[in-house]
CSV table of C-alpha atoms in Angstrom, one decimal:
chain,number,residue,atom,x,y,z
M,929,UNK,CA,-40.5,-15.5,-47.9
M,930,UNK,CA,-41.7,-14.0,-44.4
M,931,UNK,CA,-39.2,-16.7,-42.7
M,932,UNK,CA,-36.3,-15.0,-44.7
M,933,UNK,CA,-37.2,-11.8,-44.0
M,934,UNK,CA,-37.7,-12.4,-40.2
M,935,UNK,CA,-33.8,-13.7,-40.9
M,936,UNK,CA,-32.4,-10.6,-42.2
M,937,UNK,CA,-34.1,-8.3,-39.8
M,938,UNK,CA,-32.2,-10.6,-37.0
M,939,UNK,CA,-29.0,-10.4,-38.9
M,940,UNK,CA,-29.4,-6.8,-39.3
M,941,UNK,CA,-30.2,-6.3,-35.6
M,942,UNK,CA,-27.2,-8.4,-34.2
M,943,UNK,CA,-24.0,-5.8,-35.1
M,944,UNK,CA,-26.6,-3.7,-32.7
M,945,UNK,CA,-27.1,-6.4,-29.9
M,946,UNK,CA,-23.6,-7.2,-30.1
M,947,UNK,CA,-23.0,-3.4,-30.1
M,948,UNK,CA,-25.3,-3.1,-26.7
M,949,UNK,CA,-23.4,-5.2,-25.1
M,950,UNK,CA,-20.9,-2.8,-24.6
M,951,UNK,CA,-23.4,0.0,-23.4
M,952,UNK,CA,-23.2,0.3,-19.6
M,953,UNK,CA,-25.8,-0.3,-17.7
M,954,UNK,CA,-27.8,2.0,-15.6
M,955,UNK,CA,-25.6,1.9,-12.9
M,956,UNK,CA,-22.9,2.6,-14.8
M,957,UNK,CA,-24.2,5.6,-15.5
M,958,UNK,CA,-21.6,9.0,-15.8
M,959,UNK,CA,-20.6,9.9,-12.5
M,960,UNK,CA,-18.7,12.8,-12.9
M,961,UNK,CA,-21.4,15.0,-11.1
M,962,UNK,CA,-21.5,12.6,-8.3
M,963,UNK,CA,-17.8,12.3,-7.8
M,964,UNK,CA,-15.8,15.2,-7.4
M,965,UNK,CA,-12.7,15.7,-9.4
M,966,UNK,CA,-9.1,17.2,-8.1
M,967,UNK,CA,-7.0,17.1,-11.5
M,968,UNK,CA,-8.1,20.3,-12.6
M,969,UNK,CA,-8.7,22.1,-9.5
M,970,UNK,CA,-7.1,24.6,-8.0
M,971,UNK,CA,-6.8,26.9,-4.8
M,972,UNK,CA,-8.8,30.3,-5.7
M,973,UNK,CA,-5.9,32.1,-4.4
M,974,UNK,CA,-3.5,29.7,-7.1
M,975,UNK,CA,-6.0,29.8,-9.4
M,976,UNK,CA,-5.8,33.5,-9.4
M,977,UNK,CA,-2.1,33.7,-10.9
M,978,UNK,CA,-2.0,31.0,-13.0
M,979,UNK,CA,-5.5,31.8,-15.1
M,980,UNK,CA,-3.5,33.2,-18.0
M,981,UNK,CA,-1.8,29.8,-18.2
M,982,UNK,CA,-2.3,27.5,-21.2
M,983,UNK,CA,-4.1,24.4,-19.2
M,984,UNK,CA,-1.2,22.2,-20.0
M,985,UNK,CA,1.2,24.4,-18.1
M,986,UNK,CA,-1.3,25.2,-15.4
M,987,UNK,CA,-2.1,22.1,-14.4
M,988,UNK,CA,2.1,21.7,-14.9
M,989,UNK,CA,2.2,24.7,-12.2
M,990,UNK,CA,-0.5,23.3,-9.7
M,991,UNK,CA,0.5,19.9,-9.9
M,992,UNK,CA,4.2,20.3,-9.3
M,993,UNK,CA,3.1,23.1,-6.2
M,994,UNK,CA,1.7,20.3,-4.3
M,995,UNK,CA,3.3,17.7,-5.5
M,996,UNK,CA,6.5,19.7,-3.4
M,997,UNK,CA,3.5,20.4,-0.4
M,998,UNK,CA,3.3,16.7,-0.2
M,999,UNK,CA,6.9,15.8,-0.3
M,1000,UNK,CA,7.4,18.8,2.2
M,1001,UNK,CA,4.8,16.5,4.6
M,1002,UNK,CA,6.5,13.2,4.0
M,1003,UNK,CA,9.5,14.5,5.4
M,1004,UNK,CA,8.3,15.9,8.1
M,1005,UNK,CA,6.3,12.3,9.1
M,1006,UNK,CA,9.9,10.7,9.0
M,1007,UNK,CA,11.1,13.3,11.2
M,1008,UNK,CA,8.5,12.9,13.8
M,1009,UNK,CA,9.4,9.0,13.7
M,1010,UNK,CA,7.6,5.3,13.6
M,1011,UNK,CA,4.6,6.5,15.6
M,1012,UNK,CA,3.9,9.3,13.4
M,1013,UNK,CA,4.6,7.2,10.2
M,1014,UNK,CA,1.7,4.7,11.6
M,1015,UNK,CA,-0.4,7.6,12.7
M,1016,UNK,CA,-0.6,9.0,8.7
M,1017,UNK,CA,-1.1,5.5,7.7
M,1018,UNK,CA,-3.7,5.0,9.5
M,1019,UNK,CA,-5.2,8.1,8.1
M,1020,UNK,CA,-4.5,7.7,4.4
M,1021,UNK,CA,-6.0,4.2,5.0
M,1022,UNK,CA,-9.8,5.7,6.0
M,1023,UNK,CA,-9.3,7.9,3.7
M,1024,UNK,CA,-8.8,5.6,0.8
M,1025,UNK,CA,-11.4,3.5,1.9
M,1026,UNK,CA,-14.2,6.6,2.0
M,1027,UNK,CA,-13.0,6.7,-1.5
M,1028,UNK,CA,-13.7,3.7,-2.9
M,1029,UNK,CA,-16.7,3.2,-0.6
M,1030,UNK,CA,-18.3,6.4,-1.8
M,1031,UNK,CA,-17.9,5.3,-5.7
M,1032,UNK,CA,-19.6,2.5,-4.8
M,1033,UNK,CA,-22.5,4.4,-2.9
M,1034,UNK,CA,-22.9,6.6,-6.6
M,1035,UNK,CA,-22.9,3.7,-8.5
M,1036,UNK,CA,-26.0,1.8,-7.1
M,1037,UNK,CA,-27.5,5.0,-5.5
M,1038,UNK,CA,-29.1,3.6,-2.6
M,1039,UNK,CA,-28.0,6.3,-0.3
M,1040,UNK,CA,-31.6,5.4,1.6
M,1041,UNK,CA,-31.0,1.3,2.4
M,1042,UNK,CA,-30.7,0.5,5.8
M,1043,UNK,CA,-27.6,0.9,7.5
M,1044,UNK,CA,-25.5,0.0,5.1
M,1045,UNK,CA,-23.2,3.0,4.9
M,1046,UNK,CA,-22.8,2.5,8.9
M,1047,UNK,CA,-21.9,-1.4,8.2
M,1048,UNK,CA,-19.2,-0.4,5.7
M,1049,UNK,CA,-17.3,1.2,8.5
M,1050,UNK,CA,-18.3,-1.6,11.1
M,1051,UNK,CA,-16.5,-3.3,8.8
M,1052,UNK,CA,-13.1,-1.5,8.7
M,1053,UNK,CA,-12.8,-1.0,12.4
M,1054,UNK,CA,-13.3,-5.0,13.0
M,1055,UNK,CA,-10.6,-5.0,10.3
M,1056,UNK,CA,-8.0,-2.5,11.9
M,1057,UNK,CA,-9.2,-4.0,15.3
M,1058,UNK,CA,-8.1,-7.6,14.2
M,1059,UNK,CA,-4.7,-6.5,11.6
M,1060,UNK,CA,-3.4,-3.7,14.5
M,1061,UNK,CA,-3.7,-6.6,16.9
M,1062,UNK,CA,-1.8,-8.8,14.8
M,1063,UNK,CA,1.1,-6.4,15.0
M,1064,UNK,CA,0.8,-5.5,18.6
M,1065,UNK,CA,1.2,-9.3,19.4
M,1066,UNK,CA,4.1,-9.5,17.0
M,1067,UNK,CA,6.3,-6.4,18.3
M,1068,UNK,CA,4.5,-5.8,21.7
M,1069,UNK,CA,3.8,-9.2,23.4
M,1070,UNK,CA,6.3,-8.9,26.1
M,1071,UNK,CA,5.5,-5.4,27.2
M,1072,UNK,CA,1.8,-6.9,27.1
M,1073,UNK,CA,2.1,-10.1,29.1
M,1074,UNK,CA,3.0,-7.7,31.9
M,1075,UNK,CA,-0.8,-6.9,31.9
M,1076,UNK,CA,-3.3,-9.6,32.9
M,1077,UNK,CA,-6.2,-7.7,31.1
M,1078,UNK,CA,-4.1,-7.0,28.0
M,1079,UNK,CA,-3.1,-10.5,27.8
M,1080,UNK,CA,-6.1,-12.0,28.2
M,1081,UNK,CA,-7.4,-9.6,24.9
M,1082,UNK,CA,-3.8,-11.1,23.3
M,1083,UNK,CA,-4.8,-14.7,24.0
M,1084,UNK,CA,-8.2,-14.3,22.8
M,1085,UNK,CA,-7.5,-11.7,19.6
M,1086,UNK,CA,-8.2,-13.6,17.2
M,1087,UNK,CA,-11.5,-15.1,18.7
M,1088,UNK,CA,-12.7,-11.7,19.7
M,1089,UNK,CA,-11.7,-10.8,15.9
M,1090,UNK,CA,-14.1,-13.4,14.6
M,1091,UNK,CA,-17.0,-12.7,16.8
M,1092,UNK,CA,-16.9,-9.3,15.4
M,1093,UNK,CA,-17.1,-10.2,12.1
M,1094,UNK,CA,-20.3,-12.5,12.7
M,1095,UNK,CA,-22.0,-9.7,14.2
M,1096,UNK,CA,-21.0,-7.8,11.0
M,1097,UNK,CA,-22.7,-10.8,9.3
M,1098,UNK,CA,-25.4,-11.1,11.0
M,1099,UNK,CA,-26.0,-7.0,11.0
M,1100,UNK,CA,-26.4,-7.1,7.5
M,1101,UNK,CA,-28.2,-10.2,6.9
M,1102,UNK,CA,-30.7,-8.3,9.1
M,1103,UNK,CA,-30.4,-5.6,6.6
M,1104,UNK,CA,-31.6,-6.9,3.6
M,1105,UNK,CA,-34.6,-5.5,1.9
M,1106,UNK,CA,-36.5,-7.6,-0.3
M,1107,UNK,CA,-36.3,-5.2,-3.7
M,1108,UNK,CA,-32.9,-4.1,-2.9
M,1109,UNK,CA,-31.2,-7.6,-2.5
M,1110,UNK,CA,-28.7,-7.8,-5.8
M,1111,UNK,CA,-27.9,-4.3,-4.8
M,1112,UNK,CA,-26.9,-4.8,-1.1
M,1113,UNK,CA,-25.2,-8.3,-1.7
M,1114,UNK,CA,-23.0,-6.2,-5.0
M,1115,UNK,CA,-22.3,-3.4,-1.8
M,1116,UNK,CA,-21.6,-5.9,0.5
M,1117,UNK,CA,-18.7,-7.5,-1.8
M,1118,UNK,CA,-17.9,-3.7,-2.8
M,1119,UNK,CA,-16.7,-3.7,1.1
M,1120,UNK,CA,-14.7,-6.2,1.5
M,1121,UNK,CA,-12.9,-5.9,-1.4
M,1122,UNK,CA,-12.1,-2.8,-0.3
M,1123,UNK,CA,-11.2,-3.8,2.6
M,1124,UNK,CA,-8.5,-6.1,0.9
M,1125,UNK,CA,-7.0,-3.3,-1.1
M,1126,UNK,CA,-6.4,-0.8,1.4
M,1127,UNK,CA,-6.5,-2.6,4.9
M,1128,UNK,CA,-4.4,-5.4,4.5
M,1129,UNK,CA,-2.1,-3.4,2.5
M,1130,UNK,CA,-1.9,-1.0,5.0
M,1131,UNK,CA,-1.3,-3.6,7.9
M,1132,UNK,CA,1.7,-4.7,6.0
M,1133,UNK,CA,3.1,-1.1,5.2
M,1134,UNK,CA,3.2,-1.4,9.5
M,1135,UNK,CA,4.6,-4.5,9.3
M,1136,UNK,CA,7.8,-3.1,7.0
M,1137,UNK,CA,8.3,-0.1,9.1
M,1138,UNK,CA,8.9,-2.4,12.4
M,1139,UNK,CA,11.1,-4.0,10.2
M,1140,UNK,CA,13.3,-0.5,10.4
M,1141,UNK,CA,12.6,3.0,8.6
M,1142,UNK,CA,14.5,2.3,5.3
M,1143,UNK,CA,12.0,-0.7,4.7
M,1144,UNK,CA,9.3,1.9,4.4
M,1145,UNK,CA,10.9,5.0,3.4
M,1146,UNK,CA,12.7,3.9,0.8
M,1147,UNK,CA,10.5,2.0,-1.2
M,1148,UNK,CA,7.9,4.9,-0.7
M,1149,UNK,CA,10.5,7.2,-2.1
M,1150,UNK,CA,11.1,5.1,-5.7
M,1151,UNK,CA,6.7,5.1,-6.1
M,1152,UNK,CA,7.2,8.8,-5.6
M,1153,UNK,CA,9.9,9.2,-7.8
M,1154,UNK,CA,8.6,7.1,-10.4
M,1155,UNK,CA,5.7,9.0,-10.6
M,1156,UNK,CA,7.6,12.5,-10.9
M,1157,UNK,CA,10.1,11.9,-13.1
M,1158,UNK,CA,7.8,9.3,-15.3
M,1159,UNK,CA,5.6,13.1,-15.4
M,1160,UNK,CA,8.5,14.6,-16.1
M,1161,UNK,CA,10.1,13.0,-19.3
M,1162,UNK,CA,6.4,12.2,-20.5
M,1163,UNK,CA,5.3,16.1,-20.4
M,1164,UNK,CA,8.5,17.1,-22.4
M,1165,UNK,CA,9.7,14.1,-24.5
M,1166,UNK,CA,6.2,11.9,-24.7
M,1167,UNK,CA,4.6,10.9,-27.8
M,1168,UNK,CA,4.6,7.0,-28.1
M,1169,UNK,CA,1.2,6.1,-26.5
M,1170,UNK,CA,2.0,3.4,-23.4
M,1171,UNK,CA,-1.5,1.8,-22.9
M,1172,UNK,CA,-5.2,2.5,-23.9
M,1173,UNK,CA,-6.3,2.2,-20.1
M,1174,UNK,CA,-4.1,5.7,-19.5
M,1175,UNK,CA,-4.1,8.1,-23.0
M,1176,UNK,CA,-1.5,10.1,-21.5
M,1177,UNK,CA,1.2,7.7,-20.0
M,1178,UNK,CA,3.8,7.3,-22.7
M,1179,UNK,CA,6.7,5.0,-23.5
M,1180,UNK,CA,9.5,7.8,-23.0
M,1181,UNK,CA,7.8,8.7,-19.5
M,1182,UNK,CA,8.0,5.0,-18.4
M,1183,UNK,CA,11.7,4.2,-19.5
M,1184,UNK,CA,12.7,7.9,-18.2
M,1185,UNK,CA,11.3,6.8,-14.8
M,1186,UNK,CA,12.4,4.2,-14.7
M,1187,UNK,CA,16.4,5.0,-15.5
M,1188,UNK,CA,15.5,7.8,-12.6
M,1189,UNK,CA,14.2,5.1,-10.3
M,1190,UNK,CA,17.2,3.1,-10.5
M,1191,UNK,CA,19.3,5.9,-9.7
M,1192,UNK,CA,17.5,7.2,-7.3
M,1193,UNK,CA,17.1,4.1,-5.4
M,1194,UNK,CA,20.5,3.4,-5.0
M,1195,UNK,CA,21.8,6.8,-3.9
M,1196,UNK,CA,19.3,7.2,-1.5
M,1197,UNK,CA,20.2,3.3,0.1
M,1198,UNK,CA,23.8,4.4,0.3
M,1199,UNK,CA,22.9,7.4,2.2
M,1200,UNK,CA,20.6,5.9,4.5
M,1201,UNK,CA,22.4,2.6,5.3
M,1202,UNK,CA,24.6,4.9,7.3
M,1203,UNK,CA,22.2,5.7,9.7
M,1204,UNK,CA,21.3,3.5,12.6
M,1205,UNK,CA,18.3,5.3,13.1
M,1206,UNK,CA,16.9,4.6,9.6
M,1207,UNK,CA,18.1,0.4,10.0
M,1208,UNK,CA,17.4,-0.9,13.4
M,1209,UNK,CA,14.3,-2.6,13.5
M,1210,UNK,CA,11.7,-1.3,16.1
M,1211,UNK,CA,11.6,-3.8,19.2
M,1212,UNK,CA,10.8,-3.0,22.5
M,1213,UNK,CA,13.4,-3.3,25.5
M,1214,UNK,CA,13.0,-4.5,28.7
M,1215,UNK,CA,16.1,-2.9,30.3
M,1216,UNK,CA,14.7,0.6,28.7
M,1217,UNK,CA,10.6,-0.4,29.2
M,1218,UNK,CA,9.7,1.2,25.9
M,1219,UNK,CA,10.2,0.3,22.2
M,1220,UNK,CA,13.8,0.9,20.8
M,1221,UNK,CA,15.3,1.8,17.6
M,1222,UNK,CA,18.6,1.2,18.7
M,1223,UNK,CA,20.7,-1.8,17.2
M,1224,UNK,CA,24.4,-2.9,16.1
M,1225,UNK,CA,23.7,-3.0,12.4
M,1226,UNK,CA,23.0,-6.2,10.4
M,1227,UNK,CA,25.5,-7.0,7.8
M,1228,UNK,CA,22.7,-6.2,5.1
M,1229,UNK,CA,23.6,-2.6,6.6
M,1230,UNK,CA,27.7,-2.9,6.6
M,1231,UNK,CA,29.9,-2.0,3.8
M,1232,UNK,CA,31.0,-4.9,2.3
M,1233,UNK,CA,33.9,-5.1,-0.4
M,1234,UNK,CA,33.0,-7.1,-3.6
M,1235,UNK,CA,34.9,-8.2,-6.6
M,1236,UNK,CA,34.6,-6.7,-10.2
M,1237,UNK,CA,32.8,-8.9,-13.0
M,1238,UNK,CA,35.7,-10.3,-15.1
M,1239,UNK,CA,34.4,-8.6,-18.2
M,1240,UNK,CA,35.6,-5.3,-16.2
M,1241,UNK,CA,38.7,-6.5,-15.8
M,1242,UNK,CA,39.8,-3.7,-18.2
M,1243,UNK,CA,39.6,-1.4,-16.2
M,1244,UNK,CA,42.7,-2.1,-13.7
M,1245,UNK,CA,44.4,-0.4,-16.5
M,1246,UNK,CA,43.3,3.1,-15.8
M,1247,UNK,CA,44.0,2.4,-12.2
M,1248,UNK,CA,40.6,1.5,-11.2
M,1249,UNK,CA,40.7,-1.0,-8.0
M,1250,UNK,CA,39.2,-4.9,-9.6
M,1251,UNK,CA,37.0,-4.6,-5.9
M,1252,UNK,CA,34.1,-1.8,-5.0
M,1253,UNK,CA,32.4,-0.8,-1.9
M,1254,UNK,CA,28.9,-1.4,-1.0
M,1255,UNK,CA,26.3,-1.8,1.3
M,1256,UNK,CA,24.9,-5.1,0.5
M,1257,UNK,CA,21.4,-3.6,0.5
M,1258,UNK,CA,22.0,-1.4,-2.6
M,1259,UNK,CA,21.8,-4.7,-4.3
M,1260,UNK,CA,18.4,-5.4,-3.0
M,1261,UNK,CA,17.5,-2.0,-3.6
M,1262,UNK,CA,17.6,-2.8,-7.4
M,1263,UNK,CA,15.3,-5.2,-7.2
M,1264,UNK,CA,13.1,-2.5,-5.4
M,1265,UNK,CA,13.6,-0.3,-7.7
M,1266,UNK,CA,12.8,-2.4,-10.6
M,1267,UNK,CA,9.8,-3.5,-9.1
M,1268,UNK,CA,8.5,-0.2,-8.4
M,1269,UNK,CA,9.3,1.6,-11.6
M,1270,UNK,CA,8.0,-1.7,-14.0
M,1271,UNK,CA,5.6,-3.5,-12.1
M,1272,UNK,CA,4.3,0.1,-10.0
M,1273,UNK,CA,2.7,2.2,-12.7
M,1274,UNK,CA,0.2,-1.1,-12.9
M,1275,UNK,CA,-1.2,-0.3,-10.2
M,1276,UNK,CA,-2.1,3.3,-11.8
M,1277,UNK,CA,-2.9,1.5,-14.5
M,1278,UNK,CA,-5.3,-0.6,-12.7
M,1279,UNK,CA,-6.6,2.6,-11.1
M,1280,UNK,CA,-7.3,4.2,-14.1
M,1281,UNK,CA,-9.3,1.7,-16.0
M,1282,UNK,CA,-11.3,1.1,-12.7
M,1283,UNK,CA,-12.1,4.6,-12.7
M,1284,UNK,CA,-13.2,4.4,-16.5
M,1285,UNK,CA,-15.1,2.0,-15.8
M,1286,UNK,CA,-17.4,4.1,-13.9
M,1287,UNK,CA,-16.6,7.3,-16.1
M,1288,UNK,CA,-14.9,9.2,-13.3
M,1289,UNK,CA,-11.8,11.1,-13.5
M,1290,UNK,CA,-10.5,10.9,-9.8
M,1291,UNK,CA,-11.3,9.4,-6.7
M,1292,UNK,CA,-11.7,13.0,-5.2
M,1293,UNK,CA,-10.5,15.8,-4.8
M,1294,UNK,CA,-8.8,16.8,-1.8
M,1295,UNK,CA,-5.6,17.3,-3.5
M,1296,UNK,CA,-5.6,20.4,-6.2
M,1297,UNK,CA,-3.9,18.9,-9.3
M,1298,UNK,CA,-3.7,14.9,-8.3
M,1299,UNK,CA,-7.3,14.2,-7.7
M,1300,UNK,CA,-8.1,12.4,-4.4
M,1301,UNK,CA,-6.2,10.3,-2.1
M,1302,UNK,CA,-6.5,7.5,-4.1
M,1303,UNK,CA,-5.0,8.7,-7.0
M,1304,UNK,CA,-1.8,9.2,-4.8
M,1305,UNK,CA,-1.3,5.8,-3.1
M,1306,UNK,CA,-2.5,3.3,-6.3
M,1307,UNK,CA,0.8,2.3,-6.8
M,1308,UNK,CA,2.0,2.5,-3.3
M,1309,UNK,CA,-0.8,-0.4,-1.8
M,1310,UNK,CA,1.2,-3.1,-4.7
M,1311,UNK,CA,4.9,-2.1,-3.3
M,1312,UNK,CA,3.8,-2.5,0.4
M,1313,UNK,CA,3.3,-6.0,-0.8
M,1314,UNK,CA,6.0,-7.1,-3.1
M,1315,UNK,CA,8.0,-5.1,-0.1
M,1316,UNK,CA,6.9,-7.4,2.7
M,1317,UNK,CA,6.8,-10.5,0.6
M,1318,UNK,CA,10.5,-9.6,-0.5
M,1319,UNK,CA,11.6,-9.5,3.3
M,1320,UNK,CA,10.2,-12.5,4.7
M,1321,UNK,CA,11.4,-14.3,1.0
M,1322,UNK,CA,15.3,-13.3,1.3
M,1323,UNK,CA,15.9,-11.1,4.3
M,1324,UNK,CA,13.9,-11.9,7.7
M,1325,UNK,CA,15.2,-14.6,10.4
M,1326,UNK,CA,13.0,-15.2,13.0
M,1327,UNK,CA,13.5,-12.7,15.8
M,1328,UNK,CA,14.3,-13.5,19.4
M,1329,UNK,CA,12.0,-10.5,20.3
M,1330,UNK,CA,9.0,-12.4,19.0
M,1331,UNK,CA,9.7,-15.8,20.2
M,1332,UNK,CA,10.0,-15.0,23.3
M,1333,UNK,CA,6.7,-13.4,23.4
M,1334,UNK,CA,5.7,-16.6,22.4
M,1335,UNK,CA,7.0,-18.2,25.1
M,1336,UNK,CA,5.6,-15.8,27.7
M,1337,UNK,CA,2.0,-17.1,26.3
M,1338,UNK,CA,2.9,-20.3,27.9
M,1339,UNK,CA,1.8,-21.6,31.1
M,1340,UNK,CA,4.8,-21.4,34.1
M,1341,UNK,CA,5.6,-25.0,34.4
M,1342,UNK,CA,5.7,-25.4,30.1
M,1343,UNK,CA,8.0,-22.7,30.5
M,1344,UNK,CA,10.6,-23.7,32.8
M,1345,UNK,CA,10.3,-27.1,30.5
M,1346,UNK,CA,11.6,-25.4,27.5
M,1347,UNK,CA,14.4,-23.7,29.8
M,1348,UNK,CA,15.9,-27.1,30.9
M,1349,UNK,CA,14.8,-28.7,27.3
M,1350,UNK,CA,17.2,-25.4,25.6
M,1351,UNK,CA,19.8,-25.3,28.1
M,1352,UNK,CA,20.0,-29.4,27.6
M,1353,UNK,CA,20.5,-28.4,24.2
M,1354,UNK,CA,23.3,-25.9,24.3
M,1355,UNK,CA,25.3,-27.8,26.8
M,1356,UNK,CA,25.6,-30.6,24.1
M,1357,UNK,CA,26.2,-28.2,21.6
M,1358,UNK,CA,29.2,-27.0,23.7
M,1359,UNK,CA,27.6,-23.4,23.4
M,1360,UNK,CA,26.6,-23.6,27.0
């Protein structure tokens, strides 16, 4: 009899272990306190004449005010060129990164371990130090080679890189307390996965701007877009729910943005493939001695004439023409706009069930009615990638610029080798 009652009170108990298993843990702990919150925040001055709002349309009012500061900002970055563009990168990246790095300070609270917090950043210089070297090689080796210091750090990047890194490693092995050792090692890969969301995304947001303005702006533009208009048609229209992970994105909001992506994106790429300044890639000239954003267009940037489908054949008899004019990368532009309006709002989505996982709201709150940085650029991180996979996939040939930086690494006599061994080449060719 005591053997089935020890059974029962097991069964009884194991709808409450299997229960606990979906507690959080002490470190998982409500950090709302900890973190602050932007969402519902507003300038006391704002604040002051929009108190008598319903919240729904205050946070409407605040939201959309700085969502136009913000676009204000954007344009004036593209004004001030690819410098400035890198520059707010840059910025938004150690931003980010303070983001994330502070959630993960909250969540273990070990504000008092050894030198942790300064390793986190160790870490993300030696990052930026190694990815910005990258791209200086890439787009600035001839102008380099001119320099024997600067070419000796080019020759020896990636080593120096590396030697970095194990100092890093060996800084924080050094670190570890003997109580605190789950906790450091759960930081430590806190850092550097970090570092893989915003760093490396950010080295290849660079990357796409070299590759000329509309790479950059354009594909910025749709995230932005997207997330207005997906606001938009959800705050008036919404009321099928779109997925657990975000209560208040709805179905309507996410076909409405996307329609308005579509649209948008292809507009916009007609108006800016008629701009040289917006197409030409970013190299640097040696007749000029400084980088260049001049160029004869590409035929990706040309207006090309293409035949109608046949099932539109119909219309010749209104006295439509059976060919149209385009620039062929209006075509690709769908595919960035499809991307970024389908595939996009995942990365929000992944956003927001990392932040319920730690009960937070926002990442901060420097911006009044988005929450922090963060918040803005969730979505923006996955398009710099699909972005720069989509170019070196179906539009990027390898550059002369580059591969004759290449060249310039090699020793004189290897060099005048390859001259005979091309010009050999071209003569049987008949180029030469």
């Amino acid at each position: 009899m005591s053997e089935i009652r020890k059974r029962k009170d097991v069964d009884n108990k194991a709808p409450e272990s299997a229960e606990s298993d979906h507690i959080d843990s002490e470190d998982d702990k409500n950090l709302s306190k900890t973190v602050p919150t932007g969402t519902d925040k507003a300038p006391s001055v704002l604040d002051f004449f929009v108190q008598d709002l319903p919240e729904k349309w205050r946070n409407w009012v605040v939201r959309g005010i700085f969502s136009f500061l913000m676009i204000s900002f954007f344009l004036l970055v593209i004004y001030g060129g690819p410098l400035a563009l890198m520059m707010t990168t840059l910025i938004v990246q150690v931003k980010c990164f303070q983001e994330i790095i502070n959630i993960g300070y909250a969540v273990y609270r070990i504000h008092g371990l050894p030198w942790f917090r300064s390793l986190s950043w160790y870490f993300l210089i030696t990052s930026n130090y190694f990815f910005y070297g990258e791209n200086l090689v890439d787009y600035f080796g001839v102008a380099i080679n001119r320099t024997d210091f600067l070419r000796w750090l080019v020759t020896y990047h990636r080593f120096i890189s590396f030697c970095l890194y194990c100092g890093g490693f060996v800084w924080f092995v050094l670190s570890l307390v003997k109580k605190y050792y789950m906790k450091q090692f759960s930081l430590f890969a806190w850092t550097h996965v970090a570092l893989l969301i915003v760093v490396t995304q950010s080295y290849l947001i660079i990357k796409n701007i070299f590759e000329g303005l509309i790479w950059f702006i354009v594909p910025v533009s749709m995230i932005i877009c997207n997330d207005i208009m997906a606001y938009v048609f959800g705050f008036f229209f919404g009321k099928t729910p779109l997925i657990k992970l975000s209560p208040k994105k709805t179905w309507e909001g996410f076909i409405g943005g996307g329609f308005s992506t579509v649209i948008f994106g292809f507009v916009m790429s007609y108006v800016m493939c008629q701009y040289p300044y917006f197409v030409c890639p970013i190299e640097y000239s040696e007749t000029l001695g400084r980088m260049t954003m001049e160029c004869e267009p590409s035929a990706l940037f040309r207006s090309t004439e293409y035949n109608l489908p046949t099932w539109l054949s119909f219309l010749s008899i209104f006295g439509i023409s059976k060919t149209i004019s385009l620039y062929p990368f209006m075509l690709h532009s769908l595919s960035l706009s499809i991307f970024s309006s389908v595939i996009g709002p995942f990365g929000g989505f992944f956003a927001s069930g990392f932040k319920r996982a730690f009960k937070i709201k926002d990442f901060g709150d420097i911006i009044p009615g988005h929450g922090g940085i963060m918040d803005r650029f969730d979505c923006q991180f996955l398009m710099a990638t699909f972005v720069n996979v989509y170019i070196s996939s179906f539009i990027q040939t390898d550059s002369p610029q580059k591969l004759l930086a290449q060249v310039l690494y090699l020793k004189p006599e290897q060099q005048l080798q390859l001259f005979h061994m091309l010009k050999e080449t071209l003569e049987n060719r008949n180029i030469l």
